[in-house]
Amino acid sequence: MIGIGTLINTTAIIIGGIIGLYCGKIMNENYQSTIMKATGICVIFIGIGGTIENMMTIQNGKITSNGTMMMITSIVIGSLVGEILNIELHIEQFGQWLKNKTGNAKDSSFVYAFEQRRLLYV
């Protein structure tokens, strides 16, 4: 079945979000912060590993690299498009909308996950 991976991933994210919503109320803020940082580091390493796996290959006993310019070009173009479309502002607005829809309007830290500026100071 085409798209089963996407459906499983979406379901896992929704279930994880619901669990996080309820556990976040009973879990110490220090634990939450540590878990978020550890998860972020894992995601970075998974991304780097996946990229290097496809870029670096061993041929005839030598390491060769492929796609380096494609990666750099993609990052530059993606960053430029993100700035032109002001994606950061739209993500923050989505966070505000979600905050109101979930009944967390009084939670001043709810939108922090959607604000890039806040992530730099964590």
Coordinates of C-alpha atoms in Angstrom, one line a residue:
M1 CA 0.0 0.0 0.0
I2 CA 1.4 3.3 -1.1
G3 CA 1.8 5.9 1.7
I4 CA 1.6 3.4 4.7
G5 CA 4.9 4.8 6.1
T6 CA 3.4 8.3 6.1
L7 CA 0.2 7.1 7.8
I8 CA 2.2 5.3 10.5
N9 CA 4.5 8.3 11.0
T10 CA 1.5 10.7 11.3
T11 CA -0.3 8.3 13.7
A12 CA 2.9 8.0 15.9
I13 CA 3.3 11.8 15.9
I14 CA -0.3 12.3 17.0
I15 CA -0.1 9.7 19.7
G16 CA 3.2 11.1 20.9
G17 CA 1.8 14.6 21.0
I18 CA -1.2 13.4 23.1
I19 CA 1.1 11.6 25.5
G20 CA 3.4 14.6 25.7
L21 CA 0.4 16.9 26.3
Y22 CA -0.6 14.9 29.4
C23 CA 2.9 14.0 30.6
G24 CA 4.0 17.6 30.3
K25 CA 1.6 18.6 33.0
I26 CA 3.0 16.1 35.5
M27 CA 6.7 16.1 34.4
N28 CA 9.3 18.4 35.9
E29 CA 10.3 21.3 33.5
N30 CA 14.0 20.3 33.9
Y31 CA 13.2 16.8 32.7
Q32 CA 11.2 18.2 29.7
S33 CA 14.1 20.4 28.7
T34 CA 16.6 17.6 28.9
I35 CA 14.4 15.3 26.9
M36 CA 13.9 18.0 24.2
K37 CA 17.7 18.7 24.0
A38 CA 18.5 15.0 23.8
T39 CA 15.9 14.4 21.1
G40 CA 17.2 17.4 19.1
I41 CA 20.7 16.1 19.2
C42 CA 19.5 12.6 18.0
V43 CA 17.6 14.2 15.1
I44 CA 20.8 16.1 14.1
F45 CA 22.9 13.0 14.1
I46 CA 20.3 11.0 12.2
G47 CA 20.2 13.7 9.6
I48 CA 24.0 14.0 9.3
G49 CA 24.2 10.2 9.1
G50 CA 21.7 9.9 6.4
T51 CA 23.3 12.7 4.4
I52 CA 26.9 11.3 4.7
E53 CA 25.7 7.8 3.9
N54 CA 24.6 9.0 0.5
M55 CA 27.4 11.5 0.0
M56 CA 30.5 9.5 1.1
T57 CA 31.2 6.2 -0.5
I58 CA 34.2 3.9 -0.6
Q59 CA 35.3 3.0 -4.1
N60 CA 38.5 1.0 -4.7
G61 CA 39.6 1.6 -1.2
K62 CA 39.2 5.4 -1.4
I63 CA 36.6 7.6 0.1
T64 CA 34.8 9.6 -2.6
S65 CA 32.1 12.3 -2.1
N66 CA 29.1 12.9 -4.3
G67 CA 26.4 15.6 -4.2
T68 CA 28.3 18.1 -2.0
M69 CA 27.4 21.0 -4.3
M70 CA 23.8 19.8 -4.5
M71 CA 23.5 19.8 -0.8
I72 CA 25.0 23.4 -0.5
T73 CA 22.8 24.7 -3.3
S74 CA 19.7 23.1 -1.7
I75 CA 20.4 24.6 1.7
V76 CA 21.1 28.1 0.2
I77 CA 18.0 28.0 -2.0
G78 CA 15.8 26.6 0.8
S79 CA 17.0 29.3 3.2
L80 CA 16.4 32.0 0.7
V81 CA 12.9 30.8 -0.2
G82 CA 12.1 30.5 3.6
E83 CA 13.2 34.1 4.1
I84 CA 11.2 35.4 1.1
L85 CA 8.1 33.6 2.2
N86 CA 8.7 34.5 5.9
I87 CA 8.0 30.9 7.0
E88 CA 9.1 31.7 10.5
L89 CA 6.3 34.2 11.0
H90 CA 3.7 31.7 9.6
I91 CA 4.9 29.0 11.9
E92 CA 4.6 31.3 14.9
Q93 CA 1.1 32.4 13.8
F94 CA 0.2 28.7 13.5
G95 CA 1.5 28.2 17.1
Q96 CA -0.7 31.0 18.3
W97 CA -3.7 29.6 16.5
L98 CA -3.0 26.1 17.9
K99 CA -2.6 27.6 21.4
N100 CA -6.1 29.1 21.2
K101 CA -7.7 26.0 19.7
T102 CA -6.3 23.7 22.3
G103 CA -7.4 25.8 25.3
N104 CA -3.9 26.9 26.3
A105 CA -4.4 30.6 25.8
K106 CA -3.2 31.3 29.3
D107 CA 0.0 29.3 28.9
S108 CA 2.7 31.9 28.1
S109 CA 5.3 29.3 27.1
F110 CA 3.1 27.3 24.7
V111 CA 4.3 29.0 21.5
Y112 CA 8.0 28.7 22.4
A113 CA 8.3 25.5 20.4
F114 CA 7.2 27.4 17.3
E115 CA 9.5 30.4 17.8
Q116 CA 13.0 30.1 16.4
R117 CA 14.3 33.0 18.4
R118 CA 13.4 31.2 21.7
L119 CA 15.2 28.0 20.6
L120 CA 18.5 29.8 20.4
Y121 CA 18.4 30.6 24.1
V122 CA 17.4 27.2 25.4

